[in-house]
Short mmCIF file of C-alpha atoms in Angstrom, two decimals:
data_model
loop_
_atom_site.label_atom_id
_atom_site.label_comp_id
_atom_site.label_asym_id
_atom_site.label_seq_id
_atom_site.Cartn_x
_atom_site.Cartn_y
_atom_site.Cartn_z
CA UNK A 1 -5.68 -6.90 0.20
CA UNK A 2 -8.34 -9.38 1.44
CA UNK A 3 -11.04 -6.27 1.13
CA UNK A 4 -10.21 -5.40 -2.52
CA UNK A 5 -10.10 -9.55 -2.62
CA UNK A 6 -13.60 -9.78 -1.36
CA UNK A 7 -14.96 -6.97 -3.53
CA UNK A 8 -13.38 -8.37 -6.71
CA UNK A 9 -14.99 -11.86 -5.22
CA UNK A 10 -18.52 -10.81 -5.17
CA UNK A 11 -18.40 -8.56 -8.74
CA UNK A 12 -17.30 -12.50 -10.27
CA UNK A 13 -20.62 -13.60 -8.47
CA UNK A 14 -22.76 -11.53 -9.37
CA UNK A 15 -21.79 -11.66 -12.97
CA UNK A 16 -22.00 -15.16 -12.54
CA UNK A 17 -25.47 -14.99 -11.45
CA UNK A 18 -26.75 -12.74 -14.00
CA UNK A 19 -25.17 -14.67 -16.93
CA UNK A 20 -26.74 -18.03 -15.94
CA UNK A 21 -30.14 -15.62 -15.61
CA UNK A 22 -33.01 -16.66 -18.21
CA UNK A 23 -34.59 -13.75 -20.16
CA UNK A 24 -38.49 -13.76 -20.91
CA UNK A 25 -40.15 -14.85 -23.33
CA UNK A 26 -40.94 -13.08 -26.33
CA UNK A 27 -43.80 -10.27 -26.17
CA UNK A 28 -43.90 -10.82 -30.08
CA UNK A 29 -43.88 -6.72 -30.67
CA UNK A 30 -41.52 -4.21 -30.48
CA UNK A 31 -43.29 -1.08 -30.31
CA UNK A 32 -40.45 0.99 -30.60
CA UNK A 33 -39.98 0.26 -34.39
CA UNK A 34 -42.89 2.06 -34.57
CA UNK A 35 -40.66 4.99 -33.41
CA UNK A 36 -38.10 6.73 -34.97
CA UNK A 37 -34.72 7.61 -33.83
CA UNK A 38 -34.13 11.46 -33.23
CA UNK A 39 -31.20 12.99 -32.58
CA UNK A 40 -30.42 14.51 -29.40
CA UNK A 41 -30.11 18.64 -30.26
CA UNK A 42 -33.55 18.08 -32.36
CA UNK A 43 -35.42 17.62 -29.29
CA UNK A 44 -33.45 18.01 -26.00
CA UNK A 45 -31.06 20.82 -24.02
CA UNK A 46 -29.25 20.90 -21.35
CA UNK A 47 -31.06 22.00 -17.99
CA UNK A 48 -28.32 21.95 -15.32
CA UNK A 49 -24.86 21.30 -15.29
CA UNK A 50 -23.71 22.09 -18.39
CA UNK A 51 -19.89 21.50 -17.73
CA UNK A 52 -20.62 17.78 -16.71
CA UNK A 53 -22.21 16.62 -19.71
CA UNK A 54 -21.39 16.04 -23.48
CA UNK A 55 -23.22 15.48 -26.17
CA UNK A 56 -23.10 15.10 -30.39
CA UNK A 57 -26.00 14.74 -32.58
CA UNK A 58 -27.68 11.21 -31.84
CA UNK A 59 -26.08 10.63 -27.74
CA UNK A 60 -25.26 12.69 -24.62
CA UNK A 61 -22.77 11.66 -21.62
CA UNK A 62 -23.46 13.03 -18.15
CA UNK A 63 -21.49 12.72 -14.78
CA UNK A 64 -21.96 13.17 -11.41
CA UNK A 65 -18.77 14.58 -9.25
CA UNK A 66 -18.81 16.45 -5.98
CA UNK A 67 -19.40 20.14 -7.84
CA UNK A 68 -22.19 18.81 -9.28
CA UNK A 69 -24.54 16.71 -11.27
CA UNK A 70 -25.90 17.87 -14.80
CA UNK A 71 -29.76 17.37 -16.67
CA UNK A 72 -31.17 17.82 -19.76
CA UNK A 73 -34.86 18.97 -21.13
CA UNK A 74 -36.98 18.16 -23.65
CA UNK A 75 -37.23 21.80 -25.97
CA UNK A 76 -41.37 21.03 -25.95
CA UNK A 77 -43.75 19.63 -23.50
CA UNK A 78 -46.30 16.63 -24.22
CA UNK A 79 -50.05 15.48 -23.46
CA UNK A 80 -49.14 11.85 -24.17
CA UNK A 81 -46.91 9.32 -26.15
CA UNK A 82 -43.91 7.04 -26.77
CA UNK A 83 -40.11 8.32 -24.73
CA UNK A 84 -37.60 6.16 -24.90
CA UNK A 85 -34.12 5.92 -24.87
CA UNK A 86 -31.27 3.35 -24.77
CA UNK A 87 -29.01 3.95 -21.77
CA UNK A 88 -25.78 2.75 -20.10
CA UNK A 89 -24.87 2.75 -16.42
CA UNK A 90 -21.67 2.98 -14.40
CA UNK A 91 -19.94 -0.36 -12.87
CA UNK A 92 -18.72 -0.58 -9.76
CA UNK A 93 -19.78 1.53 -6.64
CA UNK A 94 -22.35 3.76 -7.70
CA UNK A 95 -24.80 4.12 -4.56
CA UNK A 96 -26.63 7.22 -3.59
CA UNK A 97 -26.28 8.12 -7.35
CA UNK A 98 -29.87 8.18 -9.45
CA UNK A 99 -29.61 8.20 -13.51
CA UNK A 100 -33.14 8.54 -14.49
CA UNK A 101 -34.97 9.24 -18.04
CA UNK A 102 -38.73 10.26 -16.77
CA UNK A 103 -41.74 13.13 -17.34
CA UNK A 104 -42.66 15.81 -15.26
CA UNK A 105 -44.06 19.14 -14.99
CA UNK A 106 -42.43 19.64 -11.31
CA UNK A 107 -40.85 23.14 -12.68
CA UNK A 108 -44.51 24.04 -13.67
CA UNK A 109 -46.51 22.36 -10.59
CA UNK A 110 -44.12 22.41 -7.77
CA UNK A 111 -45.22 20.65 -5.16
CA UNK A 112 -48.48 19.36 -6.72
CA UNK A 113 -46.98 17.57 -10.34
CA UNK A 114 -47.12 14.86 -12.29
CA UNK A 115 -44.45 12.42 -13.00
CA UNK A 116 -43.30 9.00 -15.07
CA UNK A 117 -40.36 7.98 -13.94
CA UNK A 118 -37.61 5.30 -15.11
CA UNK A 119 -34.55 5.54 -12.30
CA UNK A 120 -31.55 3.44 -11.85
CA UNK A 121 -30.93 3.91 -8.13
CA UNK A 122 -27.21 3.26 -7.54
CA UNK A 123 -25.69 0.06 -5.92
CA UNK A 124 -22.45 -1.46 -4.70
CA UNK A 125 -20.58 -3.78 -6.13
CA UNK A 126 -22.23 -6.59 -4.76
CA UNK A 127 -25.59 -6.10 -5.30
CA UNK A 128 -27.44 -5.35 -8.01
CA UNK A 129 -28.91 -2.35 -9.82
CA UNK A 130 -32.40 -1.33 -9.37
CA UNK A 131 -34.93 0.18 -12.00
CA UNK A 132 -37.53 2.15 -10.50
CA UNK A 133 -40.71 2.92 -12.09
CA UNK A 134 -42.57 5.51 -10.92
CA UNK A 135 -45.82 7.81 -11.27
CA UNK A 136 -47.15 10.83 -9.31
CA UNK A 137 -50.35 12.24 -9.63
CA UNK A 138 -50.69 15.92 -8.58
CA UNK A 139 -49.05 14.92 -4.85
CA UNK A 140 -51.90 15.09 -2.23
CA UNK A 141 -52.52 18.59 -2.70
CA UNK A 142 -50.40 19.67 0.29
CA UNK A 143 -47.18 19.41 -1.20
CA UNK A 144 -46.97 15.42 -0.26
CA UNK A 145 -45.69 14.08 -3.34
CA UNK A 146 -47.41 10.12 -3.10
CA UNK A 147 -45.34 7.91 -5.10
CA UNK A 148 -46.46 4.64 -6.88
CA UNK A 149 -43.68 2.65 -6.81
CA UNK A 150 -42.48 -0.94 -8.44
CA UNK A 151 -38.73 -1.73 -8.79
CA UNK A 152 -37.18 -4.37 -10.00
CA UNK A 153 -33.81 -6.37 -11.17
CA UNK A 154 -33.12 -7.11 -14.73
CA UNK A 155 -32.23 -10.25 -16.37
CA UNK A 156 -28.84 -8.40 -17.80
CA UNK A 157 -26.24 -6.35 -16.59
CA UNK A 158 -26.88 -2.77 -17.25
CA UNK A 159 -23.40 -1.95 -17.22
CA UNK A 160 -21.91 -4.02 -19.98
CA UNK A 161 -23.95 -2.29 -22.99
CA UNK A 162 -26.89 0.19 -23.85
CA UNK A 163 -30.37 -1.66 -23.78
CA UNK A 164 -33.64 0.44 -24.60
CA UNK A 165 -35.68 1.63 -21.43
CA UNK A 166 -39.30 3.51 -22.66
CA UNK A 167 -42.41 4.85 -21.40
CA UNK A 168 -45.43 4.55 -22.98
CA UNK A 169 -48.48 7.44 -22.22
CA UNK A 170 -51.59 7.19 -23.78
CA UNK A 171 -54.94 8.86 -22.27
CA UNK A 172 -55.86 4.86 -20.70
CA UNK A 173 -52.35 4.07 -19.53
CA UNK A 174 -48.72 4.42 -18.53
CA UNK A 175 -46.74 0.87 -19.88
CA UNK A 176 -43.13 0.95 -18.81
CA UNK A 177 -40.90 -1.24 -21.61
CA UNK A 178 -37.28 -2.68 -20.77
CA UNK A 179 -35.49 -3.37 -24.71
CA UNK A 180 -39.57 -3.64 -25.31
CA UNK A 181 -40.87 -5.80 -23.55
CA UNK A 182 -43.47 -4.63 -21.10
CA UNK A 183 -42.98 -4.79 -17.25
CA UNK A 184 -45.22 -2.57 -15.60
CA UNK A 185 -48.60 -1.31 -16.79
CA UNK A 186 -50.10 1.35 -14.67
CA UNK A 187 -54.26 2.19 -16.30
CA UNK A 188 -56.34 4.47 -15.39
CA UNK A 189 -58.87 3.88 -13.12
CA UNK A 190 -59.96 7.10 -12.18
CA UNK A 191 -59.04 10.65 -12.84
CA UNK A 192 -57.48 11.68 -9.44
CA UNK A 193 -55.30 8.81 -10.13
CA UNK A 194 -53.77 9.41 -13.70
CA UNK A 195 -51.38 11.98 -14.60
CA UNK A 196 -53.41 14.09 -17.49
CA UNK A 197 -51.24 17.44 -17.62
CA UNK A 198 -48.63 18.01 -19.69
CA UNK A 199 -45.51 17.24 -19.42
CA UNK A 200 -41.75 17.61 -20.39
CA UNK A 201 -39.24 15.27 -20.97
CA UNK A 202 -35.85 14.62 -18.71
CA UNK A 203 -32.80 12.78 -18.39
CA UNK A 204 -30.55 13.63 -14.89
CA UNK A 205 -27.78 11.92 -12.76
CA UNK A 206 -27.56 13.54 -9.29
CA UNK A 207 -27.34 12.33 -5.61
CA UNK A 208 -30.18 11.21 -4.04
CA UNK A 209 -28.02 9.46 -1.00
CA UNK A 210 -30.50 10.28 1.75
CA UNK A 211 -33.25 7.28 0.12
CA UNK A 212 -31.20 5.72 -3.18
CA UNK A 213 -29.73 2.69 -2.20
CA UNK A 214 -31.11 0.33 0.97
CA UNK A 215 -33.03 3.85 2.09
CA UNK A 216 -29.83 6.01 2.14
CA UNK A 217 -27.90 3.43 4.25
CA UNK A 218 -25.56 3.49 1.88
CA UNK A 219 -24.01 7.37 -0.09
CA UNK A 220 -22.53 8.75 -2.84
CA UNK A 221 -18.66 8.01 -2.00
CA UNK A 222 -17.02 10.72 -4.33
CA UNK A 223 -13.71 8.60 -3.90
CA UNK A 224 -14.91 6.83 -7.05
CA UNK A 225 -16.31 10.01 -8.96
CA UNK A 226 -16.84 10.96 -11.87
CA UNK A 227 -20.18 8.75 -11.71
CA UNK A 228 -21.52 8.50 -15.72
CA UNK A 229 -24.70 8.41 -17.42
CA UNK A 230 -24.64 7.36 -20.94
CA UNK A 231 -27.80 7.76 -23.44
CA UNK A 232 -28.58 7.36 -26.98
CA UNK A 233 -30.82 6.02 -29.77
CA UNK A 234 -33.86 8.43 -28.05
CA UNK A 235 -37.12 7.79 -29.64
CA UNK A 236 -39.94 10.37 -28.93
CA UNK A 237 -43.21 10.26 -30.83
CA UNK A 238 -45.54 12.33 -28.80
CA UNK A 239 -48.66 14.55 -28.98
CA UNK A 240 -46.87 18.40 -28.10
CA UNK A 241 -49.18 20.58 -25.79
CA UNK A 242 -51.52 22.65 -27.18
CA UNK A 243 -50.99 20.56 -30.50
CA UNK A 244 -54.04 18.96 -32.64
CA UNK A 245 -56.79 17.27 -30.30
CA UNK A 246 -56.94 14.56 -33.78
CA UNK A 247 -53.25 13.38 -32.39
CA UNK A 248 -52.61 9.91 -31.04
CA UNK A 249 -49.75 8.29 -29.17
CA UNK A 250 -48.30 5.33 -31.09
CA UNK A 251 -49.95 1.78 -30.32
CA UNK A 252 -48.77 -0.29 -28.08
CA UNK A 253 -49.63 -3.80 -30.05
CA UNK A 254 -49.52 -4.81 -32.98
CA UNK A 255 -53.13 -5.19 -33.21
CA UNK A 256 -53.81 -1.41 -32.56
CA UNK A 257 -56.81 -1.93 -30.24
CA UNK A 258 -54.58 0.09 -27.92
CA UNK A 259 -53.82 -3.08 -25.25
CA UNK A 260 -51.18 -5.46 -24.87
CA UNK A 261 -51.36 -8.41 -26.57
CA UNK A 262 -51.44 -11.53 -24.71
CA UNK A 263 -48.12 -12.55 -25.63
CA UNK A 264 -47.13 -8.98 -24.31
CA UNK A 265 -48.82 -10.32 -21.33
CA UNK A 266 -47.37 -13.22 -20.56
CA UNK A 267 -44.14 -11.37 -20.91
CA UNK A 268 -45.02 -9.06 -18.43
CA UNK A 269 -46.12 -11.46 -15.79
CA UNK A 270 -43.07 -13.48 -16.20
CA UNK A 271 -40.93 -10.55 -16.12
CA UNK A 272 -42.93 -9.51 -12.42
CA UNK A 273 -43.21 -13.06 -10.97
CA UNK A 274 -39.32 -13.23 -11.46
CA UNK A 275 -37.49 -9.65 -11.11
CA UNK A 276 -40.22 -7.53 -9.52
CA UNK A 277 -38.25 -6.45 -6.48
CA UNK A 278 -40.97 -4.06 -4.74
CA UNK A 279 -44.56 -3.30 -5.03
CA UNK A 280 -46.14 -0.30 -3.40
CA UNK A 281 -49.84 -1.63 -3.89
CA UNK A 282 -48.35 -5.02 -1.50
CA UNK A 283 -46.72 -2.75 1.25
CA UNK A 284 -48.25 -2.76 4.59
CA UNK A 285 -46.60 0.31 5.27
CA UNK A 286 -48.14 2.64 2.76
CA UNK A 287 -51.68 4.27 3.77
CA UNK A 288 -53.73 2.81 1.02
CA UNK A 289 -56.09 5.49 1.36
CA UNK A 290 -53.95 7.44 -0.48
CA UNK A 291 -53.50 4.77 -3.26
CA UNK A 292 -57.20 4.22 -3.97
CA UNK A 293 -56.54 2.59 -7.50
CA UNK A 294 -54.79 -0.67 -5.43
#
């Protein structure tokens, strides 16, 4: 008993800790009411794994078990615009398991794509979740796929309800929104460091337990499958391939300039000076050669 004792122990803590956490200030806009809902079969199907996932008009459930994992596609691909969806994550032991809502054109560019990621990279009881924002820019060229990295906690438990995760591309910049407010803005600086192809939209849960959680120290333990992904409320308002050069993503402020306000600013900062978890510009490790735009 005292091991199921001390399990049960920490879950109390950490809920304890994230209730008495302080969310940030307001950014004063919420670009996704800019955005309408769609529902799921208008703009998405399934990609792998069809017996592990279910979905109706406006949602989709997906689960991870030992047969397999399960993904879903966006029907068209995009130069730029707003993705988001609300999503809700599985309690408990979930490590080595990665639920993710991101862009790529991997299946187009293997070896050599883009990508925007948003990943929830499973944890244990004890600990908690972390996002993980992400872009690639056409790897190295050698098949070296460099990734740009900043995770962080969140001032709620992902768990307990669905809260709005988005990605925002425009031809300037990548801003990454949490129930919209901003946390990450990634501009561009230069074009070998700026995804500019298009790309598709994705939602997956699969088992990444060789880097997920505490770099793969801890796996996927199937004893507490099925592992579920839950999404809904998607809002997509994007500029298709090929579509009319006149198009524009929606704005990002209410001002329309196409920048953050500074009271989406502030937001941001606070949201970095007290959840940011990991920055790959501020790792020794990395070979900043690579990651000119630090």
């Amino acid at each position: 008993m005292a091991p199921i004792f001390s399990l049960f122990l920490s879950f109390v803590m950490l809920s304890w800790s994230i209730a008495q956490g302080q969310g940030p200030p307001s950014p004063g806009y919420s670009p996704s009411t800019s955005v309408r809902t769609v529902k799921f079969d208008q703009v998405f199907r399934n990609l792998w794994g069809p017996q592990h996932q279910r979905a109706d008009q406006d949602s989709i459930t997906i689960w991870l078990d030992k047969t397999s994992g399960s993904g879903f596609k966006s029907i068209q691909p995009y130069q730029s615009g707003y993705f988001g969806a609300a999503m809700k994550l599985q309690p408990g032991y979930t490590a080595g398991v990665i639920t993710s809502f991101y862009l790529s054109n991997n299946e187009d560019h293997p070896g050599n794509h883009d990508e925007i990621d948003i990943e929830f990279l499973g944890t244990t009881p004890d600990e908690l979740y972390t996002l993980q924002t992400n872009v690639y820019i056409k790897g190295s060229g050698d098949g070296n796929i460099i990734g740009r990295e900043m995770k962080f906690h969140l001032w709620f438990d992902p768990t307990q309800d669905f809260h709005n995760y988005a990605a925002l591309w425009t031809p300037s910049e990548i801003i990454f929104f949490v129930d919209d407010v901003p946390i990450r803005r990634y501009t561009r600086k230069s074009e070998a460091t700026f995804p500019t192809r298009p790309m598709w939209v994705y939602g997956s849960i699969w088992d990444a337990s060789t880097w997920a959680t505490d770099n793969g120290r801890y796996k996927a333990n199937y004893n507490y499958q099925p592992f579920v992904g839950r999404y809904t409320n998607f809002k997509i308002s994007g500029c298709i391939a090929g579509g009319p050069a006149s198009c524009r993503p929606p704005s990002v402020s209410p001002s329309d300039t196409g920048s953050l306000s500074q009271q989406q600013l502030a937001a941001m900062n606070w949201v970095q000076r007290n959840y940011l978890v990991y920055d790959y510009c501020q790792d020794p490790k990395r070979d900043h050669g690579q990651i000119p735009e630090c």
